[in-house]
XYZ file of C-alpha atoms in Angstrom:
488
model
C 0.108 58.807 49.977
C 3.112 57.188 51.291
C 1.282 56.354 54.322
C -1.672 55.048 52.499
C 0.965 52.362 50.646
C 1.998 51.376 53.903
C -0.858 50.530 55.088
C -1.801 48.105 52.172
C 0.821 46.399 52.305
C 0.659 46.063 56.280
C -3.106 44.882 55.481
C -1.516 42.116 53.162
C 1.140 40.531 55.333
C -1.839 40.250 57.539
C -4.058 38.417 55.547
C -1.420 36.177 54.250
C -0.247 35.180 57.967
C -4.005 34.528 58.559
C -3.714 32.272 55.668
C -1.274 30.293 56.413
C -2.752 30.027 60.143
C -6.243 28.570 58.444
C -4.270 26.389 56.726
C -2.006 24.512 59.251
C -5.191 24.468 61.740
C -7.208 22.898 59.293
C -4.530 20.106 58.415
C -4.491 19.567 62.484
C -8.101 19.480 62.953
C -9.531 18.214 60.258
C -7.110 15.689 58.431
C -7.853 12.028 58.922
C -7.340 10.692 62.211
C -6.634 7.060 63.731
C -7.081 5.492 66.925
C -4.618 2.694 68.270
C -7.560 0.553 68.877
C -8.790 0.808 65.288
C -9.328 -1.924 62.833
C -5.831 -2.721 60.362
C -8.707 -1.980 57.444
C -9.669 1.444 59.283
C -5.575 1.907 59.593
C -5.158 1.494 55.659
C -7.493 3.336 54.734
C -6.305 5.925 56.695
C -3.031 5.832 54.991
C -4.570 5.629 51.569
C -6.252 8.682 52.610
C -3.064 10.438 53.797
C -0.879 8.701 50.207
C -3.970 10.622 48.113
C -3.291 13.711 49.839
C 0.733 13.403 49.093
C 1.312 13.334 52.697
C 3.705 10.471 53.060
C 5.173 11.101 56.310
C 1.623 11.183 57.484
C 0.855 7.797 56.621
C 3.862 6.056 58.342
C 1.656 5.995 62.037
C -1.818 4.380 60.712
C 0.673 1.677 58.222
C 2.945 0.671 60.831
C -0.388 0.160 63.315
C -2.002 -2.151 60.819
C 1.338 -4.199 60.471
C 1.293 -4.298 64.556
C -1.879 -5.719 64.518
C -1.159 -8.054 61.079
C 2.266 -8.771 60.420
C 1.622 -11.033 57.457
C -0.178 -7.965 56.088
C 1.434 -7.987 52.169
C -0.328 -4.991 51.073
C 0.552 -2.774 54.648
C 4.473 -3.619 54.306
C 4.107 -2.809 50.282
C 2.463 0.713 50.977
C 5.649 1.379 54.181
C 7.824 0.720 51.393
C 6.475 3.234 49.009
C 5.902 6.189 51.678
C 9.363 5.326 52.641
C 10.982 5.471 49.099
C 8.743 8.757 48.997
C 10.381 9.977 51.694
C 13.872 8.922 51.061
C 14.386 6.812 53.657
C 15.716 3.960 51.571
C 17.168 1.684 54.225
C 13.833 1.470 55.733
C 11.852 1.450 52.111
C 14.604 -1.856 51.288
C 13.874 -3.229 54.390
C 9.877 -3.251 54.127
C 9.797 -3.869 50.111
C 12.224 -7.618 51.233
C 9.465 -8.580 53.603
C 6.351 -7.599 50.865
C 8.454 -10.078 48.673
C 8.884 -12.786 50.942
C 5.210 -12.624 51.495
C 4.596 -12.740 48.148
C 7.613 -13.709 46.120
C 5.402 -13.112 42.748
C 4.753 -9.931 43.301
C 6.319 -8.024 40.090
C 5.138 -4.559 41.732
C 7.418 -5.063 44.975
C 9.789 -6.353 43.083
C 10.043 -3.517 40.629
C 10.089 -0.842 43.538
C 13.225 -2.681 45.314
C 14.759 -2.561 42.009
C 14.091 1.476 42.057
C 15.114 1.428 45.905
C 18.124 -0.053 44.824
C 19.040 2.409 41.555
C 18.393 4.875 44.147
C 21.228 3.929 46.758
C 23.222 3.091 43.708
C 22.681 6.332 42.881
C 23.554 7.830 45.851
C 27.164 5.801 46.700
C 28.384 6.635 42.890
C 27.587 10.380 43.435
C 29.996 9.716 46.212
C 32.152 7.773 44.501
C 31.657 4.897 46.277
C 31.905 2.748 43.536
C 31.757 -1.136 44.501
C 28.228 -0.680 46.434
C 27.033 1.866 43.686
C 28.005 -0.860 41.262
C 26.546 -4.221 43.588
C 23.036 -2.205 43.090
C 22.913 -1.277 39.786
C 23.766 -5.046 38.660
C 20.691 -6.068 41.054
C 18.493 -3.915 39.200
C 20.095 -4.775 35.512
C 19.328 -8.534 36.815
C 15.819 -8.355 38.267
C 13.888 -5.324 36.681
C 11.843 -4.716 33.638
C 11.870 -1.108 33.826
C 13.921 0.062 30.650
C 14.136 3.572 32.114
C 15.763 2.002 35.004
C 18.559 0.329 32.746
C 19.067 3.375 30.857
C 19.787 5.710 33.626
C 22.327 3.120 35.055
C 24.255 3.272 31.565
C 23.894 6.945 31.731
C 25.870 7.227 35.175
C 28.159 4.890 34.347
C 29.115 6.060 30.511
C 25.739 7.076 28.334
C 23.746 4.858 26.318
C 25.726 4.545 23.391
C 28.310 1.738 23.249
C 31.700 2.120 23.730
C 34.565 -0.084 22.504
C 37.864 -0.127 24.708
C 40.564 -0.430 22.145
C 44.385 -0.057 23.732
C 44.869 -2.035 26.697
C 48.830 -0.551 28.263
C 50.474 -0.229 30.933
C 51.324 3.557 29.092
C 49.064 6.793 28.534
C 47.482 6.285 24.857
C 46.266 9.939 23.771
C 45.583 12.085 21.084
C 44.175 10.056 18.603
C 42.458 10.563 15.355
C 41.569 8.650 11.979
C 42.700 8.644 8.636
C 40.504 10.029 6.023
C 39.416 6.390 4.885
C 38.707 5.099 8.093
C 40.407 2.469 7.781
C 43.397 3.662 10.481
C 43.462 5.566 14.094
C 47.082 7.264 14.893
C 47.886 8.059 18.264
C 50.830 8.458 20.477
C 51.553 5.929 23.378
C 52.868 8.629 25.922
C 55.194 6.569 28.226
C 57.373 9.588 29.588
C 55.392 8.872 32.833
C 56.443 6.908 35.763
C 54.064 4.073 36.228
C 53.140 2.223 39.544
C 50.217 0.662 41.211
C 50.262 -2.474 39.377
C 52.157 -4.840 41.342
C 55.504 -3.260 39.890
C 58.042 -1.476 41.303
C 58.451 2.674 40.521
C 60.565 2.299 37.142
C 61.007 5.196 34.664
C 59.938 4.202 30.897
C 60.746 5.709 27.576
C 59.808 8.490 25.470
C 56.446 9.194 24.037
C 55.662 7.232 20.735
C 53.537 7.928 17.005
C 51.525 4.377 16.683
C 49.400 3.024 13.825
C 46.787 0.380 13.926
C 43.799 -0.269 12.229
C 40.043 0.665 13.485
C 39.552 -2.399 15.166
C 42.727 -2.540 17.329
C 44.665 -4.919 15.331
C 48.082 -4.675 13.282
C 49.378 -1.977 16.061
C 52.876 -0.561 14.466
C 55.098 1.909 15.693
C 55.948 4.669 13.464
C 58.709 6.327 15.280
C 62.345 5.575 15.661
C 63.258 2.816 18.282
C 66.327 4.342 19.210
C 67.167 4.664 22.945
C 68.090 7.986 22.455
C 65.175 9.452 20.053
C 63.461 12.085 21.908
C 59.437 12.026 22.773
C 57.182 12.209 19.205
C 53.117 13.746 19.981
C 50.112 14.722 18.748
C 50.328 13.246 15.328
C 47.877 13.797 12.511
C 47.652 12.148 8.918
C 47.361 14.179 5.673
C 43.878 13.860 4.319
C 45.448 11.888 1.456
C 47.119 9.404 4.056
C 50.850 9.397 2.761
C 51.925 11.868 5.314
C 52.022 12.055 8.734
C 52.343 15.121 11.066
C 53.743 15.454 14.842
C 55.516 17.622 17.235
C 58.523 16.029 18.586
C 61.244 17.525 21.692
C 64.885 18.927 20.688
C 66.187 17.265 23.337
C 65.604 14.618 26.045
C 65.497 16.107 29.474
C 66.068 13.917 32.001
C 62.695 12.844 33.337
C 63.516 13.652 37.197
C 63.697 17.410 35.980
C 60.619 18.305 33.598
C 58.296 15.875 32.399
C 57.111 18.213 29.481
C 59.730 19.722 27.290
C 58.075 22.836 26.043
C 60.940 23.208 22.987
C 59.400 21.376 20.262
C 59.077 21.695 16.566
C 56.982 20.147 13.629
C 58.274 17.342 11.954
C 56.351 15.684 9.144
C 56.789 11.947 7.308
C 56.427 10.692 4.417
C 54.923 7.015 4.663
C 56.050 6.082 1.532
C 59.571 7.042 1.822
C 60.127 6.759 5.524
C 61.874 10.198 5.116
C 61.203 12.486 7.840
C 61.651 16.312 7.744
C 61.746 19.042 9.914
C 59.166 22.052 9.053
C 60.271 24.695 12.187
C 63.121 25.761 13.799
C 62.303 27.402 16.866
C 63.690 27.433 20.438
C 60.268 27.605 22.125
C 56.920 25.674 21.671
C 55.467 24.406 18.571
C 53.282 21.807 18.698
C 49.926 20.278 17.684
C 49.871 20.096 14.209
C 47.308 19.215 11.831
C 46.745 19.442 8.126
C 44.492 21.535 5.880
C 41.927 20.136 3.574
C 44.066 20.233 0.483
C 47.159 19.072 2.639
C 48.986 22.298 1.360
C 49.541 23.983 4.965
C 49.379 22.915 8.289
C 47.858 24.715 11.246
C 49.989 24.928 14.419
C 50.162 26.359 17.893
C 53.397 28.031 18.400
C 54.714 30.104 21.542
C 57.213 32.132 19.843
C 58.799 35.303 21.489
C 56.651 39.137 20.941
C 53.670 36.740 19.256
C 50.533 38.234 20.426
C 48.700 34.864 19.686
C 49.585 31.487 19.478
C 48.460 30.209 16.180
C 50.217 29.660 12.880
C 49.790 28.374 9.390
C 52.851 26.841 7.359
C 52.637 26.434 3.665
C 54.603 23.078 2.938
C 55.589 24.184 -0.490
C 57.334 27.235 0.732
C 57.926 26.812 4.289
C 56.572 30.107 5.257
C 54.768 30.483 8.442
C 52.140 33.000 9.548
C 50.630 34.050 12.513
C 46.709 34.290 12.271
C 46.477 37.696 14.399
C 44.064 37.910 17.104
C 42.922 41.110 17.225
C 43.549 42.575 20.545
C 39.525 42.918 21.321
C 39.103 39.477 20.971
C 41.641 38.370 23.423
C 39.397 41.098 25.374
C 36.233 39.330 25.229
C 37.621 35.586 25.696
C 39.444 36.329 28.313
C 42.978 35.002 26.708
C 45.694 35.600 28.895
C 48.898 33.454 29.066
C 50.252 31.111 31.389
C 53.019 30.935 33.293
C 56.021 30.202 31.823
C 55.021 31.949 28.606
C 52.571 28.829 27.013
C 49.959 30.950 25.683
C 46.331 29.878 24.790
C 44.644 29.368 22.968
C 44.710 25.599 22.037
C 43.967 22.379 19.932
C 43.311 24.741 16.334
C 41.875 22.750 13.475
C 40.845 23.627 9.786
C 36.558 23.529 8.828
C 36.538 20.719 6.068
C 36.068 23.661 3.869
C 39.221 25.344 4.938
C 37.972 28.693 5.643
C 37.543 28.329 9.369
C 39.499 27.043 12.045
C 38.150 25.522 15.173
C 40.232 25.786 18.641
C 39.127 26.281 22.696
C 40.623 29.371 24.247
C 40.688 30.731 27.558
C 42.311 29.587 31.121
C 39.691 29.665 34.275
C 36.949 28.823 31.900
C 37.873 27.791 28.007
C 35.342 28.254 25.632
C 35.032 26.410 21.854
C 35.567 28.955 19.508
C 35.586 29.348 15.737
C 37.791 32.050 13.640
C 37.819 32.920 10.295
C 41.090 32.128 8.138
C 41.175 36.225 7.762
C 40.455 36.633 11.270
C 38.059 39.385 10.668
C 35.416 37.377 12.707
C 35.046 35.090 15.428
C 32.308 33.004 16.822
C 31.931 31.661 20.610
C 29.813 28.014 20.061
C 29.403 27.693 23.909
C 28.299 29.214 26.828
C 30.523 31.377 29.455
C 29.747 29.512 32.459
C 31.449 25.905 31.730
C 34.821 24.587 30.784
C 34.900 23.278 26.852
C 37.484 22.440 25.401
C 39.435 19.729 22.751
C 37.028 20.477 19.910
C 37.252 18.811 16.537
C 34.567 18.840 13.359
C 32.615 15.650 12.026
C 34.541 15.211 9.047
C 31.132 16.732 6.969
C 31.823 19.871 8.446
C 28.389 19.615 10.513
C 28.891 18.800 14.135
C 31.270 19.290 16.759
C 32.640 16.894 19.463
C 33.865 18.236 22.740
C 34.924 17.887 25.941
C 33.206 19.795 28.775
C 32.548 19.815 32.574
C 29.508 21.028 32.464
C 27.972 18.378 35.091
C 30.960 19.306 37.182
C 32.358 15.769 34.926
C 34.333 15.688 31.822
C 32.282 14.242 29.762
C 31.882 13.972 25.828
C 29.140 16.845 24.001
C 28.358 17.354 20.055
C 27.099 20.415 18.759
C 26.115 21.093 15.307
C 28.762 23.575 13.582
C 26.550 26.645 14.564
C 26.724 25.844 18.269
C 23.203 24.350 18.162
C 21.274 21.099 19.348
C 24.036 20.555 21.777
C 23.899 17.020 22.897
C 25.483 14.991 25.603
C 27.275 11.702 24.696
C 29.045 10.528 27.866
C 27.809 10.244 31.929
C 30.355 8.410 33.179
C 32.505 11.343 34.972
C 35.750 9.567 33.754
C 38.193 12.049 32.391
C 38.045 12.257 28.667
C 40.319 14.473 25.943
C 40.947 14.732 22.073
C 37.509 13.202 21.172
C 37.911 12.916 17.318
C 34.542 12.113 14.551
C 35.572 8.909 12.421
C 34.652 9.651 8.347
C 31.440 8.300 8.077
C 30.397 10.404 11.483
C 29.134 7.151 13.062
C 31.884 6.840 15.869
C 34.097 9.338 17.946
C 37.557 7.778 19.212
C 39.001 9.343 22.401
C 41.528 8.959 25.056
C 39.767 8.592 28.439
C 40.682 7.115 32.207
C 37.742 6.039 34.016
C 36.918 6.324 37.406
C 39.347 4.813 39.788
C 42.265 4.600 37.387
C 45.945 6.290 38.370
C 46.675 9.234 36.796
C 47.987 9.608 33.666
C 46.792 6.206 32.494
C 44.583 7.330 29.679
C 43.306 4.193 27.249
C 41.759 4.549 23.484
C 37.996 4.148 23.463
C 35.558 4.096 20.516
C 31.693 5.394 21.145
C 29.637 4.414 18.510
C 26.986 6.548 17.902
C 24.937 4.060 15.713
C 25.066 1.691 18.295
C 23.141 1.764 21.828
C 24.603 -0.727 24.628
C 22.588 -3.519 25.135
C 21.480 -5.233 28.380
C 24.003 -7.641 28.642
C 26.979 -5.685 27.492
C 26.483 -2.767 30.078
C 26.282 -5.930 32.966
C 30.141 -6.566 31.361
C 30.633 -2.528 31.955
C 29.865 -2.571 35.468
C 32.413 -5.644 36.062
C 35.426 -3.582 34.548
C 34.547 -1.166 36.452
C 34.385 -3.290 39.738
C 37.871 -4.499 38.472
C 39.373 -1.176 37.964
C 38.130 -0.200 41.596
C-alpha cells in the first residue's frame, strides 16, 4: 500500500515537471517574434502583443528597435516608459516619459505617468528617509497631476489626509496635553529639563518642566506654575471636568540635571484656579505620577510605584484623602505579560476613567504594550488590541465611544482610533513622526497631541491639532511638504 502511495505521488512530480517544460517551450517557440530588419509598425505591434500578454520585459527589444529606426516616434517612447514603470526601472521609465513629452508637450497621458514615475521615486527615497528628494517629487506631482489618488497617497506618507494644525512653536518639549471639558482650553506642560542644541546656540541647560494654559487656537498662552528659580519640574497636568481644578505630578526635589534627568520621587499636587491655592494629595518617597480626574471630579486615578504594591494603579478620594490600589489579580499580570522595569517603575501606564466611571483605560506591558480596559472592581479585564504591535497612550472620545492611540504598527508611531469595544480600528496618521498623549477634544471632532516629525532632534516634541472634520486640501499639504523641507 505504502508502495502504491509512492508511486502516485512519483507519477505527479512527473507530470507537473512535464508541465512546466510545455510551458517554458511554448513561450520560446511560439511567442511573438521580431526581426531587426522589421518595419517600426511590425516592432509595435510586437510589443503590444507582448504588453497584452503582461510580459513587459519582453517588449523592451521590439520598442527600443522601432525608436532605432524612428526616434521622433511619440507613441514608441510612451509605451518604453510604461514597460519600464512596469518593471520598476524608474530612472529609465523618467527618462523615456521626458522625451514622449517633449514630443508632445500636450500629452496629459505622459504627463500623468511621469507624475506616477515620480510618486514612485518619492516613494522610494522617503521609505529611506531621504527626505529632500522624496519631498522635490511629491511637490512635482502635487503641481502637475490630476490624479486625486496620487495627492492622497502623498498626504498619507507624509501625515494622513486629515488636516493638522501645528499649535506651539518652542525651542522646549511641549507634551502631554489635553482639553478642558468646554473646549474652550488645552493644558500641557512645556518640558524644558532638556538640554537643547542644534539651533545655532550653544549647549545651555534650561529650567524645569512647566503646567501652561492657552486657549484652542494657540492664543492667550499662560503659565500656571510658580516662576521661581528654585520650583521643582510640574507634569502631566489634567483639569477637573468642572474646570476649577487642575491636577499634576510635580518632583520633591531638583536634582541637578548633569545627574538624572527624570526624578522618579514625585507626588500629586492639585490647584484650585480660583484660589491659586495649591495642595499636596500624596506623600510618598517613590513615584506617583499621571494624574487625572474622575467623571464626578470626586477621585483621581494615579499611577504610583510604591514599595510591596503588586500593581501600579491607585484611586484617591479628594474628600477623604484615602488612596487605593486597584489589585491586579496575579493571572492578569500572567496573560499581559506585566513585569517591571528596572529600577522598580512598574507598568502599567497612562490609566484613565470611561466617561461613565466604571472603567478605566491604560496600556500595559514592556516588549510589546497592549491598550487595555479594567473594570473599577477589577473582576474583569479586556485587551482592545492585538498581541503583535506596540499600543500604547490611550485616551476615550469624551462620549465614551472611541479610542485614540498610539501604535507602531507600520513599524511608525503613528495615531489609530478604535471604537470603545476594540472595533473598526482606523488609522489617522502616516507620517512616521513620533507621536504620544493623543487626547479627543469634547465635541470628538479633533485629537491634540505632542509629536516631533521626521528630522527633528530629540526631545523636541511640538502641540499639533488633527481635525478629523477637516481633510487637507491641495494647497495646504504643498505648505506641509515645505516645513518639512525646512525641518530637514
Amino acid at each position: 500500500m505504502k508502495t502504491k502511495k509512492t508511486l502516485l505521488i512519483s507519477v505527479f512530480v512527473f507530470i507537473c515537471i512535464a508541465l512546466v517544460i510545455i510551458v517554458r517551450f511554448s513561450l520560446t517557440h511560439f511567442s511573438p517574434k521580431i526581426s531587426p530588419a522589421a518595419s517600426r509598425e511590425e516592432c509595435l505591434k510586437v510589443a503590444c502583443r507582448y504588453l497584452d500578454k503582461d510580459e513587459p520585459e519582453s517588449a523592451i527589444y521590439p520598442l527600443l528597435l522601432a525608436i532605432e529606426k524612428d526616434e521622433d516616434d511619440f507613441r514608441a517612447h510612451f509605451l518604453l516608459a510604461k514597460v519600464y514603470h512596469q518593471t520598476r526601472i524608474y530612472h529609465l521609465a523618467e527618462k523615456e516619459c521626458k522625451i514622449s513629452l517633449k514630443l508632445d508637450p500636450q500629452s496629459r497621458e505622459a504627463l500623468e505617468l511621469l507624475c506616477q514615475i515620480k510618486f514612485e521615486q518619492g516613494r522610494v527615497s522617503w521609505k529611506d528617509k531621504n527626505l529632500q528628494p522624496a519631498l522635490a517629487e511629491f511637490t512635482f506631482v502635487l503641481e502637475e497631476s490630476e490624479n486625486q489618488k496620487l495627492v492622497d497617497s502623498i498626504a498619507h506618507l507624509t501625515g494622513g489626509t486629515f488636516k493638522i494644525t501645528r499649535l506651539t512653536n518652542d525651542l522646549f518639549c511641549d507634551d502631554a496635553p489635553s482639553f478642558s471639558s468646554d473646549g474652550k482650553r488645552i493644558i500641557f506642560h512645556s518640558d524644558t529639563s532638556y538640554f537643547l542644541e542644534d539651533y545655532g546656540l550653544k549647549k545651555i541647560e534650561v529650567k524645569k518642566s512647566r503646567i501652561f494654559v492657552m486657549d484652542a487656537n494657540a492664543e492667550n498662552k499662560t503659565c500656571l506654575s510658580s516662576q521661581e528659580e528654585n520650583e521643582t519640574s510640574e507634569r502631566f497636568a489634567h483639569f477637573s471636568h468642572d474646570g476649577r481644578f487642575v491636577v499634576y505630578e510635580k518632583e520633591n526635589s531638583s536634582p541637578h540635571i548633569s545627574d538624572t534627568i527624570f526624578n522618579v520621587d514625585r507626588d500629586i499636587f492639585i490647584k484650585d484656579s480660583d484660589s491659586n491655592e495649591v495642595k499636596r494629595l500624596t506623600h510618598n518617597d517613590t513615584y506617583d505620577g499621571l494624574p487625572s480626574f474622575s467623571p464626578d471630579d470626586t477621585e483621581i486615578i494615579f499611577v504610583s510605584d510604591r514599595p510591596g504594591g503588586r500593581n501600579s494603579i491607585y484611586r484617591l478620594n479628594l474628600k477623604t484623602r484615602e488612596s487605593n490600589s486597584i489589585s491586579l489579580k496575579k493571572s492578569w499580570d500572567e496573560k499581559i505579560g506585566l513585569i517591571r522595569r528596572p529600577r522598580g517603575m512598574v507598568l502599567p501606564y497612562c490609566p484613565s476613567f470611561s466617561p461613565d466611571g466604571k472603567k478605566v483605560l491604560l496600556h500595559a506591558g514592556w516588549n510589546t504594550r497592549g491598550v487595555f480596559l479594567l473594570n473599577t472592581d477589577s473582576k474583569s479585564w479586556r485587551r482592545l488590541t492585538d498581541r503583535r504591535n506596540d499600543c500604547f497612550f490611550p485616551s476615550f472620545s469624551f462620549d465614551g465611544k472611541r479610542i485614540v492611540f498610539v501604535s507602531g504598527y507600520s513599524d511608525e508611531e503613528d495615531l489609530y482610533v478604535i471604537d470603545a469595544d476594540g472595533s473598526n480600528q482606523m488609522r489617522l496618521t502616516y507620517d512616521g513622526g513620533t507621536k504620544r498623549y493623543p487626547s479627543f477634544a469634547p465635541d470628538g471632532k479633533s485629537i491634540v497631541f505632542a509629536g516631533k516629525r521626521k528630522g527633528e532632534p530629540d526631545n523636541y516634541f511640538e502641540i499639533y491639532l488633527l481635525h478629523l472634520d477637516q481633510t487637507i486640501s491641495r494647497e495646504k499639504l504643498k505648505e506641509r511638504l515645505k516645513d518639512l523641507e525646512n525641518v530637514s
